[in-house]
C-alpha cells in the first residue's frame, strides 16, 4: 500500500498561473523543511481535484519541480522530495559573499606543481613561527602598502583567514567592561563573534558613506559616562552589507574622534584591494590605536586561508600570545601559494579580473532588477537593496521557492531596532547564466505587491 502524502494541498498567493503558484507553494515547503527529503507528493488526480485545477496543471508543476532538482520521480511509485544534496545543488546561492571565480585550473595546477618541486618532507613536517616567516610577513606588508599603511613586518601577524584575525583583535581589546561599537548594519561574522564572547554590542547610525561621526561621538561620550571602555569595529571600505565606502574626510573625522576619546579601533579592511586607488586605511591615520584586519579570501579566492592582523606595538605581545593559543601556525601550503602569487604579480592580476567581473555582475543586476529600485553598489561583488523590515523578512522564503538562496536579513543587525533594513545580494558565486536567471526571478518577486520596491526604507 502506498503511503499518503504529508503535504496539505495549497496554491501560493499571487497573480501567476495555477501551475506557477503550485510550484511556489511546494518549493517553499521543501525549502523550509515542511516537506522533508523522501516525502511523497500527492498523486496527480486527487491533488487536481482538491485544488480545483486540471491534471495537466499538476503535471506541468511537477515537471518544473523535477527540472529544478527539488523532486524525483520513482517509476510505479510516484513523486518524492529529493535529498538535500540534490536540492542544494540546484539552488542559486546569493547568500554567501564570495568573489567571482577568476582562478584558472591551469594556474592552480602550475602553482601546486611548483610547490611539489620546492617543498620537501622535512619542511612540511616542521613547525614555523605562529606569526609566519619574516619573508611572508614582509610580502603581506607590501601588499597592504597601497592603503597607506607603512607596516614593519614585525607588527603584522599571519592568521588563518581574516575571521581568525578578527577573533584575535576582539580577544585582546574587549574586556568585560568594554562597549563594542559598530555600524547599525554590520558583518554577520563580527556580530556572531561579539555575541558569542558575550560582548556589549551597540549599533550606530549609518548613511550613504557609512558610520555617522555624530552618532559615534555621542556613543563614545555615553560609554565614558558609564565607565566603559569603547572599542570601535568598523568597515570603511565596501561595507558589508551596504557597500558604502567612506571618503578620506570622514575617515579622518572618525580617527580624530577615537583619538579624542582614547578609543581603540578594529578596522576590517578585507575588501581594500578592490577599492579605488588612493583609498587610505584608517590604520594609516591612527596607527597608534588601530588594529587592522585583512586577508586574501575576498580578493583572490576563499580557498586561500590567509589573514593578516596589523597591531600597534603595545598590543603586539598579547596578540602573539592569543595567536599561539588559537592556532599553532598558518597553513604552510597556503603561505607558499601566497608567496608565489604575491611575488609574481599573479595576485594583482587576479584581483583586477575580480574587480572587472564584479563590475559586470553589478551592471547585470542593475539591468535585470526592476527599474527605479533602490540599489546600492560599489567596486565589490555584492549589492544592497534597502527595503522595509517586513518585506526583507518575507523575501528569503519566497526566493527559496524560486530556487534562490538569500541570507536572513536579521543576521546583519547589530542594532535590532535599526530602521535601515534590506537585502544583500551576493553576486560572485553563481555562473553568469544562472545568476542571470536568478536575477530575472528576483525581478518578478520584487515587482509583486508584497515586495513593492517603492516602499523601501532607505538607510
Coordinates of N, CA and C in Angstrom, one line a residue, residues 183-400:
X183 N 28.7 49.7 13.1 CA 27.6 50.2 12.3 C 26.3 49.5 12.7
X184 N 25.1 50.2 12.5 CA 23.8 49.5 12.9 C 23.7 48.2 12.0
X185 N 24.1 48.2 10.8 CA 24.2 47.0 10.0 C 25.7 46.7 9.9
X186 N 26.0 45.4 10.1 CA 27.4 45.1 10.1 C 27.6 43.7 9.6
X187 N 28.9 43.3 9.5 CA 29.3 42.0 9.0 C 28.8 40.9 10.0
X188 N 28.0 39.9 9.5 CA 27.5 38.9 10.4 C 28.5 38.1 11.2
X189 N 29.7 37.9 10.6 CA 30.7 37.2 11.3 C 31.2 37.9 12.5
X190 N 31.3 39.2 12.4 CA 31.7 40.0 13.6 C 30.6 40.1 14.6
X191 N 29.4 40.2 14.2 CA 28.2 40.2 15.1 C 28.2 38.9 15.9
X192 N 28.3 37.8 15.2 CA 28.2 36.5 15.8 C 29.4 36.3 16.8
X193 N 30.6 36.7 16.4 CA 31.7 36.6 17.3 C 31.6 37.4 18.5
X194 N 31.1 38.7 18.4 CA 30.8 39.5 19.6 C 29.8 38.9 20.5
X195 N 28.8 38.4 20.0 CA 27.7 37.8 20.8 C 28.2 36.5 21.5
X196 N 29.0 35.8 20.7 CA 29.5 34.5 21.3 C 30.4 34.8 22.5
X197 N 31.1 35.9 22.4 CA 32.0 36.3 23.5 C 31.3 37.1 24.6
X198 N 30.0 37.3 24.4 CA 29.2 38.0 25.4 C 29.5 39.5 25.5
X199 N 29.9 40.1 24.4 CA 30.2 41.5 24.5 C 29.0 42.4 24.4
X200 N 29.1 43.5 25.0 CA 28.1 44.5 24.8 C 28.2 45.2 23.4
X201 N 27.3 45.0 22.6 CA 27.4 45.4 21.2 C 26.3 46.5 20.9
X202 N 26.8 47.7 20.4 CA 26.0 48.8 20.1 C 26.1 49.2 18.7
X203 N 24.9 49.2 18.0 CA 24.9 49.6 16.6 C 24.6 51.1 16.5
X204 N 25.4 51.8 15.6 CA 25.3 53.2 15.4 C 24.8 53.6 14.0
X205 N 24.2 54.8 14.0 CA 23.6 55.2 12.7 C 24.6 55.3 11.6
X206 N 24.0 54.9 10.4 CA 24.9 55.0 9.2 C 24.1 55.8 8.1
X207 N 24.9 56.2 7.1 CA 24.3 56.9 6.0 C 25.0 56.4 4.7
X208 N 24.9 57.1 3.6 CA 25.5 56.6 2.3 C 27.0 56.4 2.3
X209 N 27.7 57.0 3.4 CA 29.1 57.0 3.4 C 29.6 56.0 4.6
X210 N 28.6 55.4 5.3 CA 29.0 54.6 6.3 C 28.6 55.2 7.7
X211 N 29.5 54.9 8.7 CA 29.2 55.3 10.1 C 29.1 56.8 10.1
X212 N 28.1 57.3 10.9 CA 27.9 58.7 11.0 C 28.7 59.2 12.2
X213 N 29.6 60.2 12.0 CA 30.5 60.6 13.1 C 29.8 61.2 14.3
X214 N 28.6 61.9 14.1 CA 27.9 62.4 15.3 C 27.4 61.3 16.1
X215 N 27.0 60.2 15.5 CA 26.5 59.0 16.3 C 27.6 58.4 17.1
X216 N 28.8 58.3 16.5 CA 30.0 57.8 17.2 C 30.3 58.7 18.3
X217 N 30.4 60.0 18.1 CA 30.7 60.9 19.2 C 29.8 60.7 20.4
X218 N 28.5 60.7 20.1 CA 27.5 60.5 21.2 C 27.7 59.2 22.0
X219 N 28.0 58.1 21.2 CA 28.2 56.8 21.8 C 29.5 56.8 22.7
X220 N 30.5 57.4 22.2 CA 31.8 57.5 23.0 C 31.6 58.3 24.3
X221 N 30.8 59.3 24.2 CA 30.5 60.1 25.4 C 29.7 59.2 26.4
X222 N 28.7 58.5 25.9 CA 27.9 57.6 26.8 C 28.7 56.5 27.4
X223 N 29.6 55.9 26.6 CA 30.4 54.8 27.2 C 31.3 55.4 28.3
X224 N 31.9 56.6 28.1 CA 32.7 57.2 29.1 C 31.9 57.5 30.4
X225 N 30.7 58.0 30.2 CA 29.9 58.3 31.3 C 29.5 57.1 32.1
X226 N 29.4 56.0 31.5 CA 29.0 54.7 32.1 C 30.3 54.0 32.7
X227 N 31.4 54.5 32.4 CA 32.7 53.9 32.9 C 33.1 52.7 32.1
X228 N 32.7 52.7 30.8 CA 33.0 51.5 30.0 C 34.1 52.0 28.9
X229 N 35.0 51.1 28.6 CA 35.9 51.3 27.6 C 35.3 51.1 26.2
X230 N 35.6 51.9 25.3 CA 35.0 51.8 23.9 C 36.0 51.3 22.9
X231 N 35.5 50.3 22.2 CA 36.2 49.7 21.0 C 35.3 49.9 19.8
X232 N 35.8 50.4 18.7 CA 35.1 50.6 17.5 C 35.5 49.6 16.5
X233 N 34.5 48.8 16.1 CA 34.7 47.8 14.9 C 34.0 48.5 13.7
X234 N 34.8 48.7 12.7 CA 34.3 49.4 11.5 C 34.8 48.9 10.2
X235 N 34.0 48.9 9.2 CA 34.4 48.5 7.8 C 34.2 49.7 6.9
X236 N 35.3 50.5 6.7 CA 35.1 51.7 6.0 C 35.2 51.6 4.4
X237 N 35.6 50.4 4.0 CA 35.7 50.2 2.5 C 34.8 49.0 2.1
X238 N 33.9 49.3 1.2 CA 32.9 48.3 0.7 C 32.3 47.6 1.8
X239 N 31.6 48.4 2.6 CA 30.9 47.9 3.9 C 30.0 46.7 3.5
X240 N 30.1 45.7 4.4 CA 29.2 44.6 4.3 C 28.1 44.7 5.4
X241 N 26.8 45.0 5.0 CA 26.3 44.6 3.7 C 26.0 45.8 2.8
X242 N 26.1 47.1 3.2 CA 25.6 48.2 2.4 C 26.4 48.7 1.3
X243 N 27.6 48.2 1.1 CA 28.6 48.6 0.1 C 29.2 50.0 0.2
X244 N 28.9 50.7 1.3 CA 29.3 52.1 1.5 C 30.9 52.1 1.6
X245 N 31.5 53.1 1.0 CA 32.9 53.4 1.2 C 33.1 54.8 1.7
X246 N 33.8 55.0 2.8 CA 34.0 56.3 3.4 C 35.0 57.1 2.5
X247 N 34.7 58.4 2.4 CA 35.7 59.3 1.9 C 36.8 59.6 2.9
X248 N 37.9 60.2 2.4 CA 39.0 60.4 3.3 C 38.6 61.4 4.5
X249 N 37.8 62.4 4.2 CA 37.4 63.4 5.3 C 36.7 62.7 6.4
X250 N 35.8 61.8 6.0 CA 35.0 61.0 7.0 C 36.0 60.1 7.8
X251 N 36.9 59.5 7.2 CA 37.9 58.6 7.9 C 38.7 59.4 8.9
X252 N 39.1 60.6 8.4 CA 39.9 61.4 9.3 C 39.1 61.9 10.5
X253 N 37.8 62.1 10.3 CA 37.0 62.5 11.4 C 36.8 61.4 12.4
X254 N 36.6 60.2 11.9 CA 36.4 59.0 12.8 C 37.7 58.8 13.6
X255 N 38.9 58.9 12.9 CA 40.2 58.7 13.6 C 40.3 59.8 14.7
X256 N 39.9 61.0 14.4 CA 40.1 62.1 15.4 C 39.2 61.9 16.6
X257 N 38.0 61.5 16.4 CA 37.1 61.2 17.5 C 37.6 60.1 18.4
X258 N 38.1 59.0 17.8 CA 38.6 57.9 18.6 C 39.8 58.4 19.4
X259 N 40.7 59.2 18.8 CA 41.8 59.7 19.5 C 41.4 60.6 20.7
X260 N 40.4 61.4 20.4 CA 40.0 62.3 21.5 C 39.4 61.6 22.7
X261 N 38.7 60.4 22.4 CA 38.1 59.7 23.5 C 39.0 58.5 23.9
X262 N 40.2 58.4 23.3 CA 41.1 57.2 23.6 C 40.4 55.9 23.4
X263 N 39.7 55.8 22.3 CA 39.0 54.6 21.9 C 39.9 53.8 20.9
X264 N 39.8 52.4 21.1 CA 40.6 51.5 20.2 C 39.7 51.3 18.9
X265 N 40.4 51.1 17.8 CA 39.7 50.9 16.5 C 40.1 49.5 16.0
X266 N 39.1 48.7 15.6 CA 39.4 47.4 14.9 C 38.8 47.7 13.5
X267 N 39.7 47.8 12.5 CA 39.4 48.1 11.2 C 39.3 46.9 10.3
X268 N 38.2 46.6 9.8 CA 38.0 45.4 8.9 C 38.2 46.0 7.4
X269 N 39.4 45.6 6.9 CA 39.7 46.2 5.5 C 39.8 45.1 4.5
X270 N 39.0 44.1 4.6 CA 39.1 42.8 3.8 C 38.9 43.1 2.3
X271 N 38.2 44.2 2.0 CA 38.0 44.5 0.5 C 38.9 45.6 0.0
X272 N 40.0 45.9 0.7 CA 40.8 47.1 0.4 C 41.3 47.0 -1.0
X273 N 41.7 45.8 -1.5 CA 42.3 45.7 -2.8 C 41.3 45.9 -3.9
X274 N 40.0 46.0 -3.6 CA 39.0 46.3 -4.6 C 38.6 47.7 -4.6
X275 N 39.2 48.5 -3.7 CA 38.8 49.9 -3.6 C 39.4 50.8 -4.7
X276 N 38.9 52.0 -4.8 CA 39.5 52.9 -5.8 C 41.0 53.2 -5.3
X277 N 41.9 53.4 -6.3 CA 43.3 53.8 -5.9 C 43.3 55.0 -5.1
X278 N 44.2 55.0 -4.1 CA 44.3 56.2 -3.2 C 43.4 56.1 -1.9
X279 N 42.6 55.1 -1.8 CA 41.7 54.9 -0.6 C 42.6 54.6 0.5
X280 N 42.6 55.4 1.6 CA 43.5 55.2 2.7 C 42.9 54.5 3.8
X281 N 43.6 53.6 4.5 CA 43.1 52.9 5.6 C 43.1 53.8 6.8
X282 N 42.1 53.6 7.7 CA 42.0 54.3 9.0 C 43.3 54.0 9.8
X283 N 43.8 52.8 9.7 CA 45.0 52.5 10.4 C 46.2 53.3 10.0
X284 N 46.2 53.9 8.8 CA 47.3 54.8 8.4 C 47.1 56.2 9.0
X285 N 45.8 56.5 9.5 CA 45.5 57.8 10.1 C 45.7 57.8 11.6
X286 N 45.4 56.6 12.2 CA 45.5 56.5 13.6 C 46.2 55.2 14.0
X287 N 47.5 55.1 13.6 CA 48.2 53.8 13.7 C 48.4 53.4 15.2
X288 N 48.4 54.3 16.1 CA 48.7 54.0 17.5 C 47.6 53.3 18.2
X289 N 46.4 53.3 17.6 CA 45.2 52.8 18.3 C 44.4 51.9 17.4
X290 N 44.9 51.6 16.2 CA 44.1 50.8 15.2 C 44.7 49.4 15.0
X291 N 43.8 48.4 15.1 CA 44.2 47.0 14.8 C 43.6 46.8 13.4
X292 N 44.4 46.5 12.4 CA 44.0 46.4 11.0 C 43.8 44.9 10.6
X293 N 42.6 44.5 10.2 CA 42.3 43.2 9.8 C 42.2 43.1 8.3
X294 N 42.8 42.2 7.6 CA 42.6 42.0 6.2 C 42.9 40.5 5.9
X295 N 42.9 40.2 4.6 CA 43.0 38.8 4.2 C 42.9 38.7 2.7
X296 N 43.1 37.5 2.2 CA 43.1 37.3 0.7 C 41.9 36.5 0.2
X297 N 41.0 36.1 1.0 CA 39.9 35.3 0.6 C 38.9 36.0 -0.3
X298 N 38.7 37.3 0.0 CA 37.7 38.1 -0.8 C 38.3 38.7 -2.0
X299 N 39.6 38.8 -2.2 CA 40.2 39.4 -3.3 C 41.0 38.5 -4.2
X300 N 41.1 37.2 -3.8 CA 41.8 36.2 -4.6 C 40.9 34.9 -4.7
X301 N 40.8 34.2 -3.5 CA 40.0 33.0 -3.5 C 39.7 32.6 -2.1
X302 N 38.5 32.1 -1.8 CA 38.2 31.7 -0.4 C 39.1 30.5 0.0
X303 N 39.6 29.7 -1.0 CA 40.4 28.6 -0.6 C 41.8 29.0 -0.1
X304 N 42.2 30.3 -0.2 CA 43.5 30.8 0.3 C 43.2 31.4 1.6
X305 N 43.3 30.5 2.7 CA 43.0 31.0 4.0 C 44.2 31.7 4.7
X306 N 44.4 32.9 4.2 CA 45.5 33.8 4.7 C 44.8 35.1 5.2
X307 N 45.0 35.3 6.5 CA 44.5 36.6 7.0 C 45.7 37.4 7.6
X308 N 45.5 38.7 7.8 CA 46.6 39.4 8.4 C 46.0 40.3 9.5
X309 N 46.8 40.5 10.5 CA 46.4 41.4 11.6 C 47.6 42.3 11.9
X310 N 47.4 43.6 11.7 CA 48.5 44.6 12.0 C 48.1 45.2 13.3
X311 N 49.0 45.2 14.3 CA 48.7 45.7 15.6 C 49.7 46.8 16.0
X312 N 49.2 47.8 16.8 CA 50.2 48.7 17.4 C 51.1 48.0 18.3
X313 N 52.3 48.6 18.6 CA 53.3 48.0 19.4 C 52.8 47.5 20.8
X314 N 52.0 48.4 21.5 CA 51.5 47.9 22.8 C 50.7 46.6 22.8
X315 N 50.1 46.4 21.7 CA 49.2 45.2 21.6 C 49.9 44.0 21.0
X316 N 51.2 44.1 20.6 CA 51.9 43.0 19.9 C 52.0 41.8 20.8
X317 N 52.4 41.9 22.0 CA 52.7 40.7 22.9 C 51.4 40.0 23.1
X318 N 50.3 40.6 23.6 CA 49.0 39.9 23.8 C 48.5 39.3 22.5
X319 N 48.7 40.0 21.3 CA 48.3 39.4 20.1 C 49.0 38.1 19.7
X320 N 50.3 38.2 19.9 CA 51.1 37.0 19.6 C 50.7 35.8 20.5
X321 N 50.4 36.1 21.8 CA 50.0 35.1 22.7 C 48.7 34.5 22.3
X322 N 47.7 35.3 21.9 CA 46.4 34.8 21.5 C 46.6 34.0 20.2
X323 N 47.4 34.5 19.3 CA 47.6 33.7 18.1 C 48.2 32.4 18.3
X324 N 49.2 32.3 19.2 CA 49.8 31.0 19.6 C 48.8 30.1 20.2
X325 N 47.9 30.7 21.0 CA 46.9 29.8 21.8 C 45.8 29.3 20.9
X326 N 45.5 30.0 19.8 CA 44.4 29.6 19.0 C 44.8 29.0 17.7
X327 N 46.0 29.0 17.3 CA 46.5 28.4 16.0 C 48.0 28.3 16.1
X328 N 48.5 27.1 16.0 CA 49.9 26.9 16.1 C 50.7 27.7 15.0
X329 N 50.1 27.6 13.8 CA 50.7 28.4 12.7 C 49.7 28.4 11.5
X330 N 49.8 29.3 10.6 CA 49.0 29.3 9.4 C 49.5 28.1 8.5
X331 N 48.6 27.7 7.6 CA 48.9 26.6 6.7 C 50.2 26.9 5.9
X332 N 51.1 26.0 5.9 CA 52.3 26.2 5.1 C 52.0 26.2 3.6
X333 N 51.1 25.3 3.2 CA 50.8 25.3 1.8 C 50.2 26.6 1.3
X334 N 49.2 27.1 2.1 CA 48.6 28.4 1.8 C 49.7 29.5 1.7
X335 N 50.6 29.5 2.7 CA 51.6 30.6 2.7 C 52.5 30.5 1.5
X336 N 52.8 29.3 1.0 CA 53.7 29.1 -0.1 C 53.0 29.5 -1.4
X337 N 51.7 29.2 -1.5 CA 50.9 29.7 -2.7 C 50.9 31.2 -2.6
X338 N 50.6 31.8 -1.5 CA 50.6 33.3 -1.4 C 51.9 33.8 -1.8
X339 N 53.0 33.2 -1.4 CA 54.4 33.7 -1.7 C 54.5 33.8 -3.2
X340 N 54.1 32.7 -3.9 CA 54.3 32.7 -5.4 C 53.4 33.7 -6.0
X341 N 52.2 33.8 -5.6 CA 51.2 34.7 -6.3 C 51.5 36.2 -6.0
X342 N 52.0 36.5 -4.8 CA 52.3 37.9 -4.5 C 53.7 38.3 -5.1
X343 N 54.6 37.4 -5.2 CA 55.9 37.6 -5.8 C 55.9 37.8 -7.3
X344 N 55.0 37.1 -7.9 CA 55.0 37.1 -9.4 C 53.9 38.1 -10.0
X345 N 53.3 38.9 -9.1 CA 52.2 39.8 -9.5 C 50.9 39.1 -10.0
X346 N 50.9 37.7 -9.7 CA 49.7 37.0 -10.0 C 48.5 37.5 -9.2
X347 N 48.7 37.8 -8.0 CA 47.6 38.3 -7.1 C 47.0 39.5 -7.6
X348 N 47.9 40.5 -8.0 CA 47.4 41.8 -8.5 C 46.5 41.5 -9.8
X349 N 47.0 40.6 -10.6 CA 46.3 40.4 -11.9 C 44.9 39.7 -11.6
X350 N 44.9 38.7 -10.7 CA 43.6 38.1 -10.4 C 42.7 39.1 -9.7
X351 N 43.2 39.9 -8.9 CA 42.3 40.9 -8.2 C 41.7 41.9 -9.2
X352 N 42.5 42.3 -10.2 CA 42.0 43.2 -11.3 C 40.8 42.5 -12.0
X353 N 41.0 41.2 -12.3 CA 40.0 40.4 -13.0 C 38.7 40.3 -12.2
X354 N 38.9 40.1 -10.9 CA 37.8 40.0 -10.0 C 37.0 41.3 -10.0
X355 N 37.8 42.4 -9.9 CA 37.1 43.8 -9.9 C 36.3 44.0 -11.2
X356 N 36.9 43.6 -12.3 CA 36.2 43.8 -13.6 C 35.0 42.9 -13.7
X357 N 35.1 41.7 -13.3 CA 34.0 40.8 -13.4 C 32.9 41.2 -12.4
X358 N 33.3 41.7 -11.2 CA 32.3 42.2 -10.3 C 31.5 43.3 -10.8
X359 N 32.2 44.2 -11.5 CA 31.6 45.4 -12.2 C 30.5 44.9 -13.2
X360 N 30.9 43.9 -14.0 CA 29.9 43.4 -15.0 C 28.7 42.8 -14.3
X361 N 28.9 42.1 -13.2 CA 27.8 41.5 -12.5 C 26.9 42.5 -11.8
X362 N 27.5 43.5 -11.3 CA 26.7 44.6 -10.7 C 25.8 45.3 -11.8
X363 N 26.5 45.5 -12.9 CA 25.7 46.1 -14.1 C 24.6 45.2 -14.5
X364 N 24.8 43.9 -14.5 CA 23.8 42.9 -14.8 C 22.6 43.0 -13.8
X365 N 22.9 43.2 -12.5 CA 21.9 43.3 -11.5 C 21.1 44.6 -11.8
X366 N 21.8 45.7 -12.1 CA 21.1 46.9 -12.4 C 20.2 46.8 -13.6
X367 N 20.6 46.0 -14.6 CA 19.8 45.9 -15.8 C 18.6 45.0 -15.6
X368 N 18.7 43.9 -14.8 CA 17.7 42.9 -14.7 C 16.7 43.2 -13.5
X369 N 17.1 43.8 -12.5 CA 16.2 44.1 -11.4 C 15.3 45.3 -11.8
X370 N 14.1 45.4 -11.1 CA 13.1 46.4 -11.6 C 13.7 47.8 -11.7
X371 N 13.3 48.5 -12.8 CA 13.8 49.9 -13.0 C 13.4 50.8 -11.8
X372 N 14.3 51.6 -11.3 CA 14.0 52.5 -10.3 C 14.1 51.9 -8.9
X373 N 14.4 50.6 -8.8 CA 14.6 50.0 -7.5 C 15.7 50.6 -6.7
X374 N 15.6 50.8 -5.4 CA 16.7 51.3 -4.6 C 17.8 50.3 -4.5
X375 N 19.0 50.6 -5.0 CA 20.1 49.7 -5.0 C 21.3 50.4 -4.7
X376 N 22.2 49.8 -3.9 CA 23.5 50.4 -3.7 C 24.6 49.4 -4.0
X377 N 25.6 49.9 -4.6 CA 26.7 49.1 -5.0 C 28.0 49.8 -5.0
X378 N 29.1 49.1 -5.0 CA 30.5 49.7 -5.1 C 31.3 49.0 -6.0
X379 N 32.6 48.8 -5.7 CA 33.5 48.1 -6.6 C 33.6 46.6 -6.2
X380 N 32.7 46.2 -5.3 CA 32.7 44.8 -4.9 C 31.7 43.9 -5.6
X381 N 31.4 42.8 -5.1 CA 30.6 41.8 -5.8 C 29.3 41.5 -5.0
X382 N 28.9 42.5 -4.2 CA 27.5 42.4 -3.6 C 26.8 43.7 -3.8
X383 N 25.5 43.7 -3.8 CA 24.7 44.9 -3.8 C 23.7 44.9 -2.7
X384 N 23.2 46.0 -2.3 CA 22.3 46.2 -1.2 C 21.0 46.8 -1.7
X385 N 19.9 46.1 -1.3 CA 18.6 46.6 -1.7 C 17.9 47.0 -0.4
X386 N 17.9 48.3 -0.1 CA 17.1 48.8 1.1 C 15.6 48.5 0.9
X387 N 15.0 48.0 2.0 CA 13.6 47.8 2.0 C 13.0 47.7 3.4
X388 N 11.7 47.8 3.5 CA 11.1 47.7 4.8 C 11.3 46.4 5.5
X389 N 11.3 46.4 6.8 CA 11.6 45.1 7.6 C 10.7 43.9 7.2
X390 N 9.4 44.2 7.1 CA 8.5 43.0 6.8 C 8.8 42.5 5.4
X391 N 9.2 43.3 4.4 CA 9.5 42.9 3.1 C 10.8 42.1 3.1
X392 N 11.8 42.6 3.8 CA 13.1 41.9 3.9 C 12.9 40.5 4.5
X393 N 12.1 40.4 5.6 CA 11.9 39.2 6.2 C 11.2 38.1 5.3
X394 N 10.3 38.6 4.5 CA 9.5 37.7 3.7 C 10.3 37.2 2.4
X395 N 11.2 38.0 2.0 CA 11.8 37.7 0.7 C 12.6 36.4 0.6
X396 N 13.4 36.1 1.6 CA 14.2 34.8 1.5 C 13.3 33.6 1.3
X397 N 12.2 33.4 2.0 CA 11.4 32.2 1.8 C 10.7 32.2 0.4
X398 N 10.3 33.4 -0.1 CA 9.7 33.5 -1.5 C 10.8 33.2 -2.5
X399 N 12.0 33.7 -2.3 CA 13.1 33.4 -3.2 C 13.5 31.9 -3.2
X400 N 13.5 31.3 -2.0 CA 13.8 29.9 -2.0 C 12.8 29.1 -2.8

